[in-house]
Coordinates of C-alpha atoms in Angstrom, one line a residue:
M1 CA 50.3 31.7 60.6
S2 CA 50.3 35.5 60.8
D3 CA 52.3 38.6 59.9
T4 CA 52.6 39.5 63.6
I5 CA 54.1 37.9 66.7
K6 CA 52.7 37.3 70.2
I7 CA 55.1 38.2 72.9
D8 CA 53.3 36.1 75.5
E9 CA 54.2 32.9 73.5
L10 CA 57.9 33.4 74.3
K11 CA 59.3 32.0 77.6
N12 CA 62.8 33.5 77.8
E13 CA 62.4 36.8 79.6
N14 CA 65.3 38.5 77.8
K15 CA 64.0 37.3 74.4
K16 CA 60.6 38.7 75.4
L17 CA 62.2 42.1 76.1
L18 CA 64.1 42.2 72.8
Y19 CA 61.2 41.0 70.7
K20 CA 58.9 43.4 72.5
H21 CA 61.2 46.4 71.8
L22 CA 61.7 45.5 68.1
W23 CA 58.6 43.8 66.9
E24 CA 55.6 44.0 69.2
N25 CA 52.4 44.9 67.3
K26 CA 54.4 45.1 64.1
H27 CA 52.9 43.9 60.8
F28 CA 55.9 42.5 58.9
G29 CA 54.1 42.2 55.5
F30 CA 55.1 38.5 55.4
N31 CA 54.1 35.5 57.5
V32 CA 55.9 34.3 60.5
I33 CA 55.4 31.2 62.7
R34 CA 56.4 30.3 66.3
T35 CA 59.0 27.5 66.6
G36 CA 60.4 25.5 69.5
K37 CA 58.8 24.3 72.7
T38 CA 61.3 24.8 75.5
D39 CA 62.7 28.1 74.2
P40 CA 60.2 29.4 71.5
S41 CA 61.2 31.9 68.9
Y42 CA 59.7 33.2 65.6
E43 CA 60.8 32.4 62.1
F44 CA 59.7 32.9 58.5
E45 CA 56.8 30.7 57.5
F46 CA 59.1 28.9 54.9
A47 CA 61.6 27.9 57.6
G48 CA 62.3 24.2 57.5
K49 CA 62.3 24.0 53.7
N50 CA 65.6 22.4 52.8
L51 CA 66.0 24.1 49.5
V52 CA 68.6 26.9 49.4
E53 CA 67.2 28.5 46.2
F54 CA 63.6 28.6 47.5
V55 CA 64.5 29.9 50.9
G56 CA 66.9 32.5 49.4
E57 CA 64.3 33.8 47.0
S58 CA 61.7 33.9 49.8
V59 CA 64.0 36.0 52.1
A60 CA 64.8 38.3 49.2
N61 CA 61.0 38.8 48.5
N62 CA 60.3 39.4 52.2
F63 CA 62.9 42.2 52.3
G64 CA 62.1 43.9 49.0
I65 CA 65.3 42.9 47.3
D66 CA 64.2 43.2 43.7
N67 CA 65.5 41.6 40.5
E68 CA 68.3 44.1 40.0
K69 CA 69.9 43.1 43.3
K70 CA 68.6 39.5 43.6
T71 CA 71.4 37.9 41.7
V72 CA 74.1 39.1 44.0
F73 CA 71.9 38.5 47.0
M74 CA 71.4 34.8 46.0
E75 CA 75.1 34.4 45.5
K76 CA 75.8 35.8 49.0
F77 CA 72.9 33.8 50.5
K78 CA 74.4 30.5 49.3
M79 CA 77.7 31.5 51.0
A80 CA 75.9 32.4 54.2
C81 CA 74.4 28.9 54.3
S82 CA 77.7 27.1 53.6
G83 CA 79.1 26.9 57.2
T84 CA 79.6 23.8 59.4
G85 CA 76.3 24.4 61.3
D86 CA 72.7 24.3 60.3
E87 CA 72.8 27.8 58.7
L88 CA 69.8 27.3 56.4
K89 CA 67.6 26.7 59.5
M90 CA 69.2 29.4 61.6
I91 CA 69.1 32.1 59.0
T92 CA 65.3 32.0 58.9
T93 CA 64.9 33.0 62.6
L94 CA 63.9 36.6 63.1
H95 CA 66.7 37.3 65.5
S96 CA 69.4 35.5 63.5
S97 CA 72.8 37.1 63.6
S98 CA 73.8 35.5 60.2
L99 CA 70.6 36.9 58.6
C100 CA 71.4 40.4 60.0
A101 CA 75.0 40.2 58.6
L102 CA 73.8 39.0 55.2
L103 CA 71.2 41.7 54.8
F104 CA 73.6 44.5 55.8
F105 CA 76.7 43.4 53.9
F106 CA 75.5 41.5 50.8
D107 CA 75.5 44.6 48.6
V108 CA 79.1 45.8 49.4
D109 CA 80.3 44.6 46.0
E110 CA 78.1 47.2 44.3
R111 CA 77.9 49.8 47.1
P112 CA 81.2 50.3 48.8
L113 CA 81.1 50.7 52.6
K114 CA 83.5 52.9 54.6
L115 CA 84.5 51.8 58.1
H116 CA 87.5 53.1 60.1
D117 CA 89.2 54.8 57.1
V118 CA 88.8 51.7 55.0
E119 CA 86.6 51.5 51.9
F120 CA 85.3 47.9 51.5
T121 CA 84.3 46.7 48.1
K122 CA 83.8 43.0 48.4
S123 CA 82.0 40.7 50.9
Y124 CA 82.1 37.0 51.7
F125 CA 80.2 35.0 54.2
E126 CA 80.9 32.0 56.4
F127 CA 84.6 31.8 55.6
K128 CA 86.5 29.0 57.4
N129 CA 89.9 29.2 59.1
K130 CA 91.8 26.3 60.5
V131 CA 91.8 26.1 64.3
I132 CA 91.7 22.9 66.5
G133 CA 89.3 20.2 65.3
Y134 CA 86.5 22.1 63.8
P135 CA 87.3 25.3 61.8
S136 CA 86.3 28.8 62.9
N137 CA 83.4 30.1 60.7
I138 CA 83.7 33.8 60.5
D139 CA 80.4 35.5 59.6
V140 CA 81.7 38.1 57.2
V141 CA 84.9 38.8 55.4
L142 CA 85.3 42.2 53.8
L143 CA 88.0 43.2 51.3
G144 CA 89.0 46.8 50.9
R145 CA 91.6 49.4 50.9
N146 CA 92.9 51.8 53.6
L147 CA 92.1 55.3 52.3
K148 CA 95.1 56.8 54.2
T149 CA 97.8 54.3 53.5
N150 CA 96.4 52.8 50.3
K151 CA 97.1 49.3 51.7
K152 CA 94.8 46.4 50.9
V153 CA 92.8 45.4 54.0
L154 CA 91.1 42.2 54.9
L155 CA 88.5 42.4 57.8
F156 CA 87.2 39.3 59.5
L157 CA 84.0 40.2 61.2
E158 CA 81.9 38.3 63.7
S159 CA 78.2 39.2 63.9
K160 CA 76.1 39.1 67.0
F161 CA 72.4 39.9 67.3
S162 CA 71.1 38.7 70.6
E163 CA 73.7 36.1 71.6
Y164 CA 75.4 38.4 74.1
I165 CA 72.0 38.6 75.9
T166 CA 70.4 35.2 75.5
G167 CA 73.6 33.2 75.4
I168 CA 75.1 34.5 78.6
N169 CA 76.7 32.3 81.3
K170 CA 75.3 32.8 84.7
A171 CA 77.7 33.7 87.5
N172 CA 79.8 30.7 88.8
S173 CA 78.5 28.4 86.0
Q174 CA 81.0 26.3 84.1
Y175 CA 82.0 26.8 80.5
E176 CA 83.9 23.9 79.2
I177 CA 87.0 24.5 77.0
G178 CA 89.5 22.1 75.5
S179 CA 92.8 21.9 77.4
S180 CA 94.6 22.0 74.0
Y181 CA 93.9 25.8 73.9
F182 CA 96.3 26.1 76.9
K183 CA 99.3 24.2 75.4
E184 CA 102.5 26.2 75.3
N185 CA 102.8 26.0 71.5
C186 CA 99.2 27.2 70.9
F187 CA 98.6 30.8 69.8
S188 CA 95.7 31.1 72.3
A189 CA 97.6 30.0 75.5
P190 CA 99.1 33.3 76.4
I191 CA 95.9 35.2 75.7
Y192 CA 93.8 33.0 77.9
K193 CA 96.4 33.1 80.7
K194 CA 96.4 36.9 80.5
M195 CA 92.6 37.0 80.6
V196 CA 92.8 34.8 83.8
S197 CA 95.5 36.9 85.4
E198 CA 93.6 40.1 84.7
G199 CA 90.4 38.6 86.3
I200 CA 88.3 38.6 83.2
L201 CA 87.8 34.8 83.6
F202 CA 88.6 32.1 86.1
Y203 CA 90.1 28.9 84.8
N204 CA 89.9 25.5 86.4
A205 CA 92.9 23.6 85.0
E206 CA 91.9 20.2 86.5
K207 CA 88.5 20.1 84.8
S208 CA 89.3 22.6 82.1
Y209 CA 86.4 25.0 82.3
F210 CA 86.0 28.8 82.6
S211 CA 83.7 30.6 85.0
S212 CA 83.1 34.1 86.3
T213 CA 81.7 35.6 89.5
D214 CA 79.5 37.8 87.2
D215 CA 77.1 36.9 84.4
K216 CA 79.2 36.9 81.3
Y217 CA 79.0 36.0 77.6
I218 CA 82.0 33.6 77.7
E219 CA 81.2 32.0 74.3
G220 CA 81.6 35.4 72.6
L221 CA 85.1 35.9 74.1
K222 CA 86.1 32.4 73.2
Q223 CA 85.0 32.9 69.6
I224 CA 87.2 36.0 69.2
V225 CA 90.2 34.0 70.5
S226 CA 89.4 31.1 68.1
H227 CA 89.1 33.5 65.2
Y228 CA 92.4 35.1 66.1
Y229 CA 93.9 31.6 66.2
G230 CA 92.4 30.9 62.7
I231 CA 93.7 34.2 61.2
R232 CA 97.2 33.4 62.6
N233 CA 97.0 30.1 60.8
F234 CA 95.8 31.9 57.6
L235 CA 98.8 34.2 57.8
D236 CA 101.1 31.2 58.2
Q237 CA 99.7 29.7 55.1
K238 CA 97.8 27.0 57.0
F239 CA 94.4 27.0 55.4
Y240 CA 91.2 25.1 55.9
T241 CA 90.5 23.7 52.4
K242 CA 87.4 21.5 52.9
D243 CA 84.2 23.2 51.5
N244 CA 85.9 26.6 51.6
E245 CA 84.9 27.7 48.1
H246 CA 86.3 31.2 48.2
L247 CA 89.6 30.5 49.8
D248 CA 91.6 31.2 46.7
E249 CA 90.0 34.6 46.1
I250 CA 90.5 35.8 49.7
R251 CA 94.0 34.3 49.9
D252 CA 95.1 35.8 46.6
Y253 CA 93.8 39.3 47.4
G254 CA 97.2 40.1 48.7
A255 CA 96.1 42.0 51.8
E256 CA 98.7 44.0 53.7
E257 CA 96.6 44.7 56.7
Y258 CA 94.4 42.1 58.5
L259 CA 91.7 43.1 61.0
L260 CA 89.5 41.1 63.3
G261 CA 86.4 42.7 64.7
E262 CA 82.9 42.2 66.0
I263 CA 79.7 43.9 65.1
L264 CA 76.8 43.9 67.6
F265 CA 73.2 44.6 67.0
N266 CA 72.3 47.3 69.5
N267 CA 68.8 48.6 68.8
F268 CA 67.5 47.3 72.2
N269 CA 66.0 49.1 75.2
D270 CA 68.2 50.8 77.8
E271 CA 67.7 47.9 80.3
L272 CA 69.3 45.4 77.9
K273 CA 72.0 47.7 76.9
Q274 CA 73.0 48.5 80.5
K275 CA 72.8 44.9 81.7
Y276 CA 74.4 43.2 78.7
L277 CA 75.8 45.3 75.9
I278 CA 78.0 47.6 77.9
P279 CA 79.6 44.9 80.2
Y280 CA 80.3 42.6 77.2
G281 CA 81.7 45.6 75.2
K282 CA 84.1 46.2 78.1
D283 CA 85.2 42.5 78.2
Y284 CA 85.7 42.6 74.4
N285 CA 87.8 45.7 74.7
K286 CA 90.1 44.2 77.3
L287 CA 90.5 41.0 75.2
A288 CA 91.2 43.0 72.0
K289 CA 94.0 44.9 73.8
I290 CA 95.5 41.7 75.1
I291 CA 95.6 40.2 71.6
N292 CA 97.0 43.3 70.1
I293 CA 99.9 43.4 72.6
Q294 CA 100.7 39.8 71.8
C295 CA 100.7 40.7 68.0
E296 CA 103.2 43.5 68.7
N297 CA 105.4 41.3 70.9
E298 CA 105.5 38.6 68.2
K299 CA 106.1 41.2 65.4
K300 CA 102.7 40.4 63.7
T301 CA 102.2 44.0 63.0
E302 CA 100.0 43.3 60.0
L303 CA 97.3 41.9 62.2
R304 CA 95.2 43.7 64.9
V305 CA 91.9 43.5 66.6
L306 CA 89.5 46.4 66.5
E307 CA 89.5 47.5 70.1
D308 CA 85.8 48.6 70.1
S309 CA 83.1 46.4 68.7
L310 CA 81.2 47.9 65.8
R311 CA 77.5 48.6 66.1
Y312 CA 74.8 47.8 63.5
S313 CA 73.2 51.2 64.3
D314 CA 76.2 52.8 62.7
L315 CA 75.0 51.3 59.4
K316 CA 71.4 52.7 59.6
D317 CA 72.0 55.2 56.8
Y318 CA 73.9 52.7 54.6
I319 CA 71.0 50.2 54.8
S320 CA 68.3 52.7 54.3
V321 CA 68.3 52.2 50.5
F322 CA 66.5 49.0 51.4
P323 CA 63.4 50.3 53.3
K324 CA 62.1 46.9 54.3
I325 CA 65.4 45.9 55.9
H326 CA 65.7 49.2 57.6
D327 CA 62.1 49.0 58.9
F328 CA 62.6 45.4 60.2
Y329 CA 65.6 46.4 62.3
F330 CA 65.2 50.1 63.1
G331 CA 61.6 51.0 62.3
V332 CA 60.3 53.2 59.6
N333 CA 62.6 56.1 58.4

């Protein structure tokens, strides 16, 4: 147990690069431990404790979230651990995308955040929308108002930390996808077919898998389509009601504009940005345009996808009021 990490204990070369850039020789001021054998990572020392209150309090203490802010943080922390996966375990990993989203957006209720001419004043975490089989869990939902039109806005935001680097599909590898997403009455069918026709992905209909001649983060693209599917169901009053505690608040907000977007952590070295961030950003942009054209064709003008992914670096000033969070992700001010 230590307050530093050892880069040579990691096996994944890309993970080594991102840990090296962010945290090599860094003294966190709290203890971390190595976890995992085949693909080691680092996590907080209290990871594995199956007690939401204890883990939440420990995370707050690690990042200098004092008593004044701790009540709202604990409320949001419980939301962030309410998804269909093992969020309590995942959120204690240093490179957790759900941890990053929580730390950056938990305080929006008390400190409004302006993005794309919208002032957001409320945040929710791990909101579920109805899709096929399992729901889509969106990392962050932000409620706000368009400062130009005065319309109420609801932003569904997917958070990525290192997934678009470590979760990439190698060229010509197979990514399985359910054939039901290609049925004619499915919202996603025309989107996937357009992605295939434009050469973003190749689809094998017989065995129902995607592939690409390039390394590609296919999971990220598929998640955006699934979130779009879920929001379409939300707009059609088809809600996921099981363990979806804040459904009534979000539904009854009465939004007039619905946005779907993605925010990527991007404080990595140039090698990782050139190899992974930029190509994935281009694929995301193409997909967003495809979805937006479909929304226009189907007269769903209240819904659109942000055509450029957001970047966590754009929130450096916003998060600087919490020096330990800022230092963890960006270094000392």
